[in-house]
Tab-separated table of C-alpha atoms in Angstrom:
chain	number	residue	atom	x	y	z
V	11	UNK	CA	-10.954	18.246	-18.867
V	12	UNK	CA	-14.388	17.120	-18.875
V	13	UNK	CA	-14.032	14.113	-21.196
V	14	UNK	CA	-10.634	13.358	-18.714
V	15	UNK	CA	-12.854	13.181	-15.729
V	16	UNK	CA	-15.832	11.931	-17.553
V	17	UNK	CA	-13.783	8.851	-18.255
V	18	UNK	CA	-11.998	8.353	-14.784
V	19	UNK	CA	-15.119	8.410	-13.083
V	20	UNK	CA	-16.675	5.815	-15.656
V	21	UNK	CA	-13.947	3.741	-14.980
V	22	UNK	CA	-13.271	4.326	-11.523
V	23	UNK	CA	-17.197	3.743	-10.719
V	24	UNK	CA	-17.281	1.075	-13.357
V	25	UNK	CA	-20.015	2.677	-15.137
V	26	UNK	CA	-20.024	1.568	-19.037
V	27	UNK	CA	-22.605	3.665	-20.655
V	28	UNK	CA	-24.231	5.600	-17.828
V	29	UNK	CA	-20.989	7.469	-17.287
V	30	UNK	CA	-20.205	8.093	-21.598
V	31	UNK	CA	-23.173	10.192	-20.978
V	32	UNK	CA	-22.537	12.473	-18.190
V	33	UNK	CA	-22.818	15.989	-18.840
V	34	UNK	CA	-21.469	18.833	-17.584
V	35	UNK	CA	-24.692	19.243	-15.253
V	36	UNK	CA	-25.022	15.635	-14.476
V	37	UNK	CA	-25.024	15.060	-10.747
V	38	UNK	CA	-23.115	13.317	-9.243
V	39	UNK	CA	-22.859	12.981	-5.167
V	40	UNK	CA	-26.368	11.573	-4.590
V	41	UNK	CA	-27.495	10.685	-8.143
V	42	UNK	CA	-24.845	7.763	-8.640
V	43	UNK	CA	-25.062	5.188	-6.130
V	44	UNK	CA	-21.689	4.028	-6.970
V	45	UNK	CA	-20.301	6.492	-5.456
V	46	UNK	CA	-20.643	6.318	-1.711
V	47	UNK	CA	-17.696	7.346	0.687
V	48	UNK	CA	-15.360	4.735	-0.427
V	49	UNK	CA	-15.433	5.595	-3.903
V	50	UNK	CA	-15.045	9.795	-3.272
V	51	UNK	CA	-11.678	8.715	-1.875
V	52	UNK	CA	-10.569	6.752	-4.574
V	53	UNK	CA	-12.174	9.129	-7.292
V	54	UNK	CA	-9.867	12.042	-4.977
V	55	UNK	CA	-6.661	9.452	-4.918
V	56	UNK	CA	-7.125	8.862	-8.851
V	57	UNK	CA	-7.562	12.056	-9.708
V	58	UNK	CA	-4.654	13.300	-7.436
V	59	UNK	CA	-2.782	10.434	-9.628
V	60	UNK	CA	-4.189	11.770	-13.021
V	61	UNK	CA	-3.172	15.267	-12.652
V	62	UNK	CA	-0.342	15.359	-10.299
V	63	UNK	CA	-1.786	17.367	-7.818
V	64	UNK	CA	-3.109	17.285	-4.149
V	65	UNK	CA	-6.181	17.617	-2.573
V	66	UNK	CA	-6.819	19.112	1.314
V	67	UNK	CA	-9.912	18.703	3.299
V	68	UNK	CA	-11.665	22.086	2.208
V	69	UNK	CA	-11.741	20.862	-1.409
V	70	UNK	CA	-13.828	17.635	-0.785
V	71	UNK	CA	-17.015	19.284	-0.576
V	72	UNK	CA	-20.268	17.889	-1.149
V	73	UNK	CA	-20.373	20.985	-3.514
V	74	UNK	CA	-17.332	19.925	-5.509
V	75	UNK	CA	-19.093	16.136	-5.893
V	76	UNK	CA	-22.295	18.109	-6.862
V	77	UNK	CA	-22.217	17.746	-10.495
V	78	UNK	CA	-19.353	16.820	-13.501
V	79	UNK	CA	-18.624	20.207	-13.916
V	80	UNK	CA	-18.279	21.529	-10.285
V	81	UNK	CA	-15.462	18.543	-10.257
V	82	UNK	CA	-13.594	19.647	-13.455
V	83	UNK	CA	-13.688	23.242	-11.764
V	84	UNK	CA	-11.854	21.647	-8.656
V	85	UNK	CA	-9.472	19.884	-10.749
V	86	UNK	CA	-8.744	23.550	-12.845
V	87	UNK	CA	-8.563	25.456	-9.944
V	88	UNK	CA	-5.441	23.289	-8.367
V	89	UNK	CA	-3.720	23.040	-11.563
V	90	UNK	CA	-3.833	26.960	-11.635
V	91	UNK	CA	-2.448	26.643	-8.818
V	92	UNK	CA	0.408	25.452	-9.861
I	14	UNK	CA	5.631	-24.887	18.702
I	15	UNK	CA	2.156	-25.279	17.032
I	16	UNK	CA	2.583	-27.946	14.223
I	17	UNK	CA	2.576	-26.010	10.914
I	18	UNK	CA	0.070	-26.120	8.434
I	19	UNK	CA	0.963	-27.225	5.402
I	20	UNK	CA	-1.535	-26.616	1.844
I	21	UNK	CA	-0.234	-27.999	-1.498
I	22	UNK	CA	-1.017	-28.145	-5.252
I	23	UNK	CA	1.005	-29.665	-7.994
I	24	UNK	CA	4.339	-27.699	-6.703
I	25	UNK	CA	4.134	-25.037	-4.424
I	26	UNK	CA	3.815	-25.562	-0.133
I	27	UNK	CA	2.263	-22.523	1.596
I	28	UNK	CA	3.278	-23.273	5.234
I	29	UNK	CA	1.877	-21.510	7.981
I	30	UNK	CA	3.930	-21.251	11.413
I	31	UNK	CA	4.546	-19.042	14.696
I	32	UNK	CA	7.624	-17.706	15.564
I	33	UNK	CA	8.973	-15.831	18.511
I	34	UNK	CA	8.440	-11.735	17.980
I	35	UNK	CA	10.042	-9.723	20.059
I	36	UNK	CA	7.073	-9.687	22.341
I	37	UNK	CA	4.661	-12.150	21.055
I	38	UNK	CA	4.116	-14.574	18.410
I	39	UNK	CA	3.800	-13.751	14.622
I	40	UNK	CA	2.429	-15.754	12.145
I	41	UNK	CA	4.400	-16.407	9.040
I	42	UNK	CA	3.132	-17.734	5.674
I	43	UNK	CA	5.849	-19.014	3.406
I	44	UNK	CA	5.306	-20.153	-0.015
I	45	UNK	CA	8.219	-22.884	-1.394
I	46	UNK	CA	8.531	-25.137	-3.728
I	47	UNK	CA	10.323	-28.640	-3.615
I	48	UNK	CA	12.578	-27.942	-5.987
I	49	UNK	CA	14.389	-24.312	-4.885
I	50	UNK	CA	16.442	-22.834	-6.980
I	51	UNK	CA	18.411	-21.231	-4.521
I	52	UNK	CA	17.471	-22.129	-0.936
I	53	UNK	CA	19.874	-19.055	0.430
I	54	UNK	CA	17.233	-16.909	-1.100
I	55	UNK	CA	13.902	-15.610	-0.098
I	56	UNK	CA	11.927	-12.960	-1.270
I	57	UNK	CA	10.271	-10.996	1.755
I	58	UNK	CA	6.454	-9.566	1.393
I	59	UNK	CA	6.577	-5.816	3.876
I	60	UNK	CA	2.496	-5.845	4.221
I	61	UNK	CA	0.568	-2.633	3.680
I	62	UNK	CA	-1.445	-0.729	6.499
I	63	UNK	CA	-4.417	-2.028	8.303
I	64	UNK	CA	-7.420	-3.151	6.174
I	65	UNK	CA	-5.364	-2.838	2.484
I	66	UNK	CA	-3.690	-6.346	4.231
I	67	UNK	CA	-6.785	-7.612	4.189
I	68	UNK	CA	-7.922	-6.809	0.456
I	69	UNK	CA	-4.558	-7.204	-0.635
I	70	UNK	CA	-4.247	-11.230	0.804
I	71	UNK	CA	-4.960	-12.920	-2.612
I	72	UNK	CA	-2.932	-10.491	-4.982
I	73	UNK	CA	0.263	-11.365	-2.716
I	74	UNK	CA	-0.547	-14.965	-2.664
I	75	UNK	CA	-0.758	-14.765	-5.880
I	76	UNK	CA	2.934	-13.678	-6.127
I	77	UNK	CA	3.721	-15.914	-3.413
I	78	UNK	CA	2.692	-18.887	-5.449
I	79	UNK	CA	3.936	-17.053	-8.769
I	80	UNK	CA	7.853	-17.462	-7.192
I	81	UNK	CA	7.330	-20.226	-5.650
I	82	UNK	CA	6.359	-22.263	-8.977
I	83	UNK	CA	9.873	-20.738	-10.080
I	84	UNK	CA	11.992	-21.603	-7.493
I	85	UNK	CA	11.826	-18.816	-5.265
I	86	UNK	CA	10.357	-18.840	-1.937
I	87	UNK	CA	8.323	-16.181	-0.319
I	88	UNK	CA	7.823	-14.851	3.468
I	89	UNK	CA	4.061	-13.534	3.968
I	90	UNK	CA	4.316	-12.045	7.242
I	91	UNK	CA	1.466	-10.596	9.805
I	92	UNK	CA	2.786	-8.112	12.248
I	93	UNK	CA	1.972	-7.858	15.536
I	94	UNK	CA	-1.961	-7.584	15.592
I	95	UNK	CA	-2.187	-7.938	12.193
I	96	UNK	CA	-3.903	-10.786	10.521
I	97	UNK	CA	-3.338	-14.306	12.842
I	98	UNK	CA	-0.435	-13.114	14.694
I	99	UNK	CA	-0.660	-12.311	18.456
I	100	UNK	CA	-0.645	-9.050	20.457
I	101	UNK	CA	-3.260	-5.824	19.422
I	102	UNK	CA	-3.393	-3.464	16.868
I	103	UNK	CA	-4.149	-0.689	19.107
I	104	UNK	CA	-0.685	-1.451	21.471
I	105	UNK	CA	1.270	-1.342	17.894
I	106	UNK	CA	3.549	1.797	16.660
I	107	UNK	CA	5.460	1.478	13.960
I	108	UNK	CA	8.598	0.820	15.566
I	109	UNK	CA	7.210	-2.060	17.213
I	110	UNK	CA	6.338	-3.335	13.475
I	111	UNK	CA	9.800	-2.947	12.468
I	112	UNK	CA	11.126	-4.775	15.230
I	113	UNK	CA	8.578	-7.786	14.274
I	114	UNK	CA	10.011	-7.801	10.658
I	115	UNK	CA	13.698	-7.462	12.191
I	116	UNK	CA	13.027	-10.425	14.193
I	117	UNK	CA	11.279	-12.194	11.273
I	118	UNK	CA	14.893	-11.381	9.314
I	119	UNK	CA	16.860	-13.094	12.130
I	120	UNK	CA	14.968	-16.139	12.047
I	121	UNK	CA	15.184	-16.228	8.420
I	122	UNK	CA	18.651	-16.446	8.581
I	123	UNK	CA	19.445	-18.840	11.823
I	124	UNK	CA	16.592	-20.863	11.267
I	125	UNK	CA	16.079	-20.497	7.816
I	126	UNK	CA	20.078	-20.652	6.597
I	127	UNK	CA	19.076	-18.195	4.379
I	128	UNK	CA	21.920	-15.865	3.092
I	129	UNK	CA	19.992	-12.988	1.073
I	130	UNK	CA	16.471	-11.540	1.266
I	131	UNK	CA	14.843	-9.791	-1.344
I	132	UNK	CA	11.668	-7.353	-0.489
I	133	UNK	CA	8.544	-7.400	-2.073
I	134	UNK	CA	6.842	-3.921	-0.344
I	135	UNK	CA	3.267	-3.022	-0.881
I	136	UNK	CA	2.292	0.909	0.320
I	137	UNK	CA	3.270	1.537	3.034
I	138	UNK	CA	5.339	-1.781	3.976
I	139	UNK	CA	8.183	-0.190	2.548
I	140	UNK	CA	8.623	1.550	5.905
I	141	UNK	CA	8.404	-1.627	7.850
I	142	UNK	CA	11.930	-2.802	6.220
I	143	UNK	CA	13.673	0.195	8.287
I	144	UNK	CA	17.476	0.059	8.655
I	145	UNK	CA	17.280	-3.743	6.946
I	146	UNK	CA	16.518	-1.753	3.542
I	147	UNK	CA	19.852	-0.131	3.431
I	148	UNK	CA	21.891	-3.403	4.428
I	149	UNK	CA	24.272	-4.883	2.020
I	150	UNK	CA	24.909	-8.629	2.206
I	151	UNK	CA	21.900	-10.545	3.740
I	152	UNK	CA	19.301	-6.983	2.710
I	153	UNK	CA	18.038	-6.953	-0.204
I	154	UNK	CA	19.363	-6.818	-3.830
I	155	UNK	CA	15.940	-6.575	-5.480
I	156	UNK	CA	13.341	-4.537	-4.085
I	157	UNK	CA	9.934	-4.404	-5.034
I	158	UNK	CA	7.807	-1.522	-5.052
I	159	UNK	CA	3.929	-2.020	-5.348
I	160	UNK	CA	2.060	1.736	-4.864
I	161	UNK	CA	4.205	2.999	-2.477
I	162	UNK	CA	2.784	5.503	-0.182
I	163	UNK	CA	5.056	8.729	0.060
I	164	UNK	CA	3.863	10.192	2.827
I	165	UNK	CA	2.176	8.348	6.043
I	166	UNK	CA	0.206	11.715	7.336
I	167	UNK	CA	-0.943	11.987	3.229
I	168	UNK	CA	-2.269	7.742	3.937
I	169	UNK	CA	-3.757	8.400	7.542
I	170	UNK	CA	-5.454	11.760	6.750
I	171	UNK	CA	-6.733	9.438	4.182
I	172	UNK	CA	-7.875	7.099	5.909
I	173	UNK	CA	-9.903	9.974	8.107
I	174	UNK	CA	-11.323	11.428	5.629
I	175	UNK	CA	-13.179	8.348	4.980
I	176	UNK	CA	-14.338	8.137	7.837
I	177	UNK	CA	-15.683	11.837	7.838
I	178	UNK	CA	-17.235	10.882	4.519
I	179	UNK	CA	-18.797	8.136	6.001
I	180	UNK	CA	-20.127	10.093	9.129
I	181	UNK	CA	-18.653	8.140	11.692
I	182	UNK	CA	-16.336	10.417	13.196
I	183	UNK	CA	-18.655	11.238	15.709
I	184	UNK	CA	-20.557	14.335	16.344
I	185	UNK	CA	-18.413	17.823	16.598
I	186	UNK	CA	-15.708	15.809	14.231
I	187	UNK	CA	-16.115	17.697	11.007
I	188	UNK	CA	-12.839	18.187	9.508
I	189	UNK	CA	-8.594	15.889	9.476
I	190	UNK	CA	-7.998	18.423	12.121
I	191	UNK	CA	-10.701	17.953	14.878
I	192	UNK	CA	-10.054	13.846	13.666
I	193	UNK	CA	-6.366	14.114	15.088
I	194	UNK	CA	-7.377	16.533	18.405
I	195	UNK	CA	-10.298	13.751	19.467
I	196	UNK	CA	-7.393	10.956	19.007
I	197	UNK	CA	-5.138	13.655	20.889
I	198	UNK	CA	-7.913	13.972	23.665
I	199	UNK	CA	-8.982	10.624	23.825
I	200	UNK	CA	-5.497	8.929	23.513
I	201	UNK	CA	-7.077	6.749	20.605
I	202	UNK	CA	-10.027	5.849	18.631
I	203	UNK	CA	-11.862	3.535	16.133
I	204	UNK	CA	-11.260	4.251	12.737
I	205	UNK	CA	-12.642	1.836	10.141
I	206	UNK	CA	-12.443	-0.987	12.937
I	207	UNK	CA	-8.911	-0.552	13.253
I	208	UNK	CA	-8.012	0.952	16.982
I	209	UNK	CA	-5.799	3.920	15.944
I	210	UNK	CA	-3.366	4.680	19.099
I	211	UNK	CA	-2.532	8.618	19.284
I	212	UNK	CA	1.488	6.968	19.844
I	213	UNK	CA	0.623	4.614	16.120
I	214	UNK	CA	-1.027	7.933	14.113
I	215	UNK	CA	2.239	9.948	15.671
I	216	UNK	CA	4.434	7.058	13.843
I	217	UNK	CA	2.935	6.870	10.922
I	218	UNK	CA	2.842	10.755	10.543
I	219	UNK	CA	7.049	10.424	10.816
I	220	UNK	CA	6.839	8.809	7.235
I	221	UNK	CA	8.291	10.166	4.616
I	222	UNK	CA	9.386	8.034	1.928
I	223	UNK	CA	12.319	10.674	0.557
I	224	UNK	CA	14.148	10.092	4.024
I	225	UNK	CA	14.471	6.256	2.873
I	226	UNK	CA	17.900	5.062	1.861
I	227	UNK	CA	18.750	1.971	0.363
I	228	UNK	CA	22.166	-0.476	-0.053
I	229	UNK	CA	24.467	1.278	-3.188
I	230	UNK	CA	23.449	-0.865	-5.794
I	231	UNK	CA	20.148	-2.153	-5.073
I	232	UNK	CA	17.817	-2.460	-7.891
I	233	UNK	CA	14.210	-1.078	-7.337
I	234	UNK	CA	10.815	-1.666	-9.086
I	235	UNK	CA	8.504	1.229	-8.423
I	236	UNK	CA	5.284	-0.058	-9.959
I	237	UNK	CA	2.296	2.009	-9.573
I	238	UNK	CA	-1.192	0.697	-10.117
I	239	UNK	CA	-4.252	3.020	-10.369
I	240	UNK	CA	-7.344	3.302	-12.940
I	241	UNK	CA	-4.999	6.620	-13.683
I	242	UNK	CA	-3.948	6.547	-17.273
I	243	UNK	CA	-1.058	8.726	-17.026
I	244	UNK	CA	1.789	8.524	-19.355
I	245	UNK	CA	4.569	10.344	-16.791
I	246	UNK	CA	6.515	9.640	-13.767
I	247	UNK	CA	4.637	11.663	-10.952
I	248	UNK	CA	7.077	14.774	-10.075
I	249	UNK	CA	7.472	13.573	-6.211
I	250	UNK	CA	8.534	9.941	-7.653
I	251	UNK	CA	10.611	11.634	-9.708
I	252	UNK	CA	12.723	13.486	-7.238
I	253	UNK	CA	13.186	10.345	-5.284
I	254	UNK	CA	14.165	8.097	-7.640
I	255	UNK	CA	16.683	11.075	-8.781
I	256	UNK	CA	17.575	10.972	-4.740
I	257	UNK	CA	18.469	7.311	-5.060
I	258	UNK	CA	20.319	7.193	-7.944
I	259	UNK	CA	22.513	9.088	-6.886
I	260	UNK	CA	23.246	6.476	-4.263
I	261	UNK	CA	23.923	4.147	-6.960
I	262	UNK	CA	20.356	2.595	-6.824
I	263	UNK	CA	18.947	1.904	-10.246
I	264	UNK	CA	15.673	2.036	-10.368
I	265	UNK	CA	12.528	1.493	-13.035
I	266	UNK	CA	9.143	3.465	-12.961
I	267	UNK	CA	6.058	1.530	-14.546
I	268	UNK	CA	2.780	1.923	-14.134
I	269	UNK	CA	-0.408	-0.519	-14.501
I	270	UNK	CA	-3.616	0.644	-15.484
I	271	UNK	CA	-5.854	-1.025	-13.213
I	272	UNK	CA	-7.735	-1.427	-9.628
I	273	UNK	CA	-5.576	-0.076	-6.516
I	274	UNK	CA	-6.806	-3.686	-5.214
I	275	UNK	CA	-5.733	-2.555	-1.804
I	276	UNK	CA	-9.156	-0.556	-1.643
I	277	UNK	CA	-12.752	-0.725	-2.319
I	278	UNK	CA	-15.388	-3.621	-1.808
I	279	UNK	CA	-14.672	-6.126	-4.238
I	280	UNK	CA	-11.109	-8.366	-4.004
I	281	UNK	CA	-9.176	-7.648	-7.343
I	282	UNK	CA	-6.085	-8.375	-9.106
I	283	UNK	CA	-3.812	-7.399	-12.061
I	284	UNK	CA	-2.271	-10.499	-13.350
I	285	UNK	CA	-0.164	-8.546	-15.055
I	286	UNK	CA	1.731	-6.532	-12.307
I	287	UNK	CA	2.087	-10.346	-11.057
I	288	UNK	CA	4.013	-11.464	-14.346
I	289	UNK	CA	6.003	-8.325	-14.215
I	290	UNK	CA	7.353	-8.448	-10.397
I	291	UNK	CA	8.148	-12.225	-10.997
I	292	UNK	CA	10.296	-11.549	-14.001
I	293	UNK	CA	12.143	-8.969	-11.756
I	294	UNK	CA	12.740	-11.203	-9.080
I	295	UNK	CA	14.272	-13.944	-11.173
I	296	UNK	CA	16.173	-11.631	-13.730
């Protein structure tokens, strides 16, 4: 999951090397200035894409952008769901 | 009637006229060539929502020019306050938008003598084509799917949470929900510089893409295009492409691996999704 996202986001963002070397801890809302509003919504429609799942308002959080792994969690938690 | 205007290079015309909507002008862009393969036939661009129009101009002029250089001429239109054509965005509803492209239809045909349309729909134009979509003779035989949205509330809700991202729903706007009780309040409001009519958000909300039926044996092209690298159809495609076969509507799933162009700052393309949706058209 985290090499999945890892690699959206780096090509989402259009990254190249900064995003091969996110971590799990990297931050990301605030640290990255590629991704301002915009971008969180088509990071969300991408990932809703990737994964086949949806997304409501109480799981785009600043908290879920926090870091890499907070956003893997999100992703986890609605496939669970399923 | 303003005198058209006309741009050219090696083969293809783009002319640009007004016509008479059903309440004010519309501008229509058509891109022909001089030597038509079949002048009965047009290929008819149903343009996406607000500001994706406006990112997505080159990519469909792109196809515009694509058929043209083929043989097959294609009808860029702009809705009623959309793009150059008359009347305001925040008087449309979506009703209203499918009247435009009805009347665009008609003067296709009387005007135009042409005899079949095909559609070329990006996101949510598909819901423009209305009741045309499912006509057999003049509607269309081909129809051309570029990201189609599924569900309008899904796009709009979207389209608010931007805006929430962004900060600029005002203050006491914190969530979709208090979005779509200040439009309810208010009647309307500004949303990413697009006037958003309580009556247009209420139409839009209506659409649902598995209530869309087409002509028994139309043949569809649902092409997706998103950085997403997935290798399956998505499950909610699935079911409606299983819904309209069973009309006797073939249809093909295939997906591009690149920039939804319809978004974001910069103005992209995908030369490929180009090449593919011309093929289609002239198979």
């Amino acid at each position: 999951m985290l090499d999945e996202i890892r690699g959206l986001l780096t090509v989402v963002l259009k990254l190249g090397s900064r995003g091969e070397s996110l971590t799990k801890d990297s931050e990301l809302l605030g640290s990255i200035p590629e991704l301002d509003s915009m971008a969180v919504v088509t990071v969300i429609n991408v990932m809703e894409e990737q994964f086949d799942v949806e997304f409501d308002d109480e799981d785009i959080t600043a908290d879920s952008f926090a870091t890499l792994g907070a956003l893997c969690a999100l992703v986890e938690r609605k496939l669970a769901l399923q | 009637m303003t005198t058209p205007a006309v741009g050219q290079d090696a083969t293809v015309r783009t002319v640009a006229e007004y016509i008479d909507g059903p309440e004010c002008k519309l501008l229509v862009t058509r891109f022909r060539s001089p030597i038509q393969t079949d002048s009965r036939r047009t290929v008819l661009c149903l343009p996406p929502f607000a500001e994706e129009m406006n990112k997505s101009r080159r990519m469909l002029a792109l196809q515009g020019r694509a058929l043209a250089r083929r043989g097959v001429s294609f009808v860029l239109p702009d809705v009623r306050g959309t793009g150059d054509s008359e009347g305001e965005f925040g008087e449309a509803t979506w009703e209203a938008w499918r009247q435009d492209i009805s009347s665009i239809v008609d003067w296709l045909r009387i005007e135009g003598g042409i005899r079949q349309i095909d559609v070329l729909a990006l996101r949510s134009g598909v819901f423009l084509g209305g009741d045309f979509l499912k006509t057999t003779g003049i509607g269309p035989k081909r129809l051309a799917l570029w990201s189609p949205v599924h569900s309008g509330r899904v796009m709009i809700d979207s389209l608010f949470r931007t805006m929430l991202i962004r900060g600029t729903g005002g203050v006491g706007v914190n969530n979709v929900a208090e979005v779509r009780e200040r439009i309810a309040a208010y009647g309307s409001l500004e949303v990413a510089g697009y006037w958003l009519s309580e009556e247009l958000v209420r139409s839009v909300d209506a659409l649902d893409i598995s209530d869309m039926q087409l002509a028994s044996g139309c043949q569809v092209l649902w092409a997706d295009a998103s950085p997403a690298t997935v290798d399956r159809v998505p499950r909610k495609t699935e079911k409606v492409l299983r819904s309209w076969a069973s009309g006797n509507v073939s249809a093909e799933y295939t997906r591009f691996v690149g920039p939804q162009f319809w978004m974001g700052p910069e103005i992209e393309l995908i030369p490929d999704l180009l090449e593919k949706t011309t093929a289609f058209f002239l198979d």
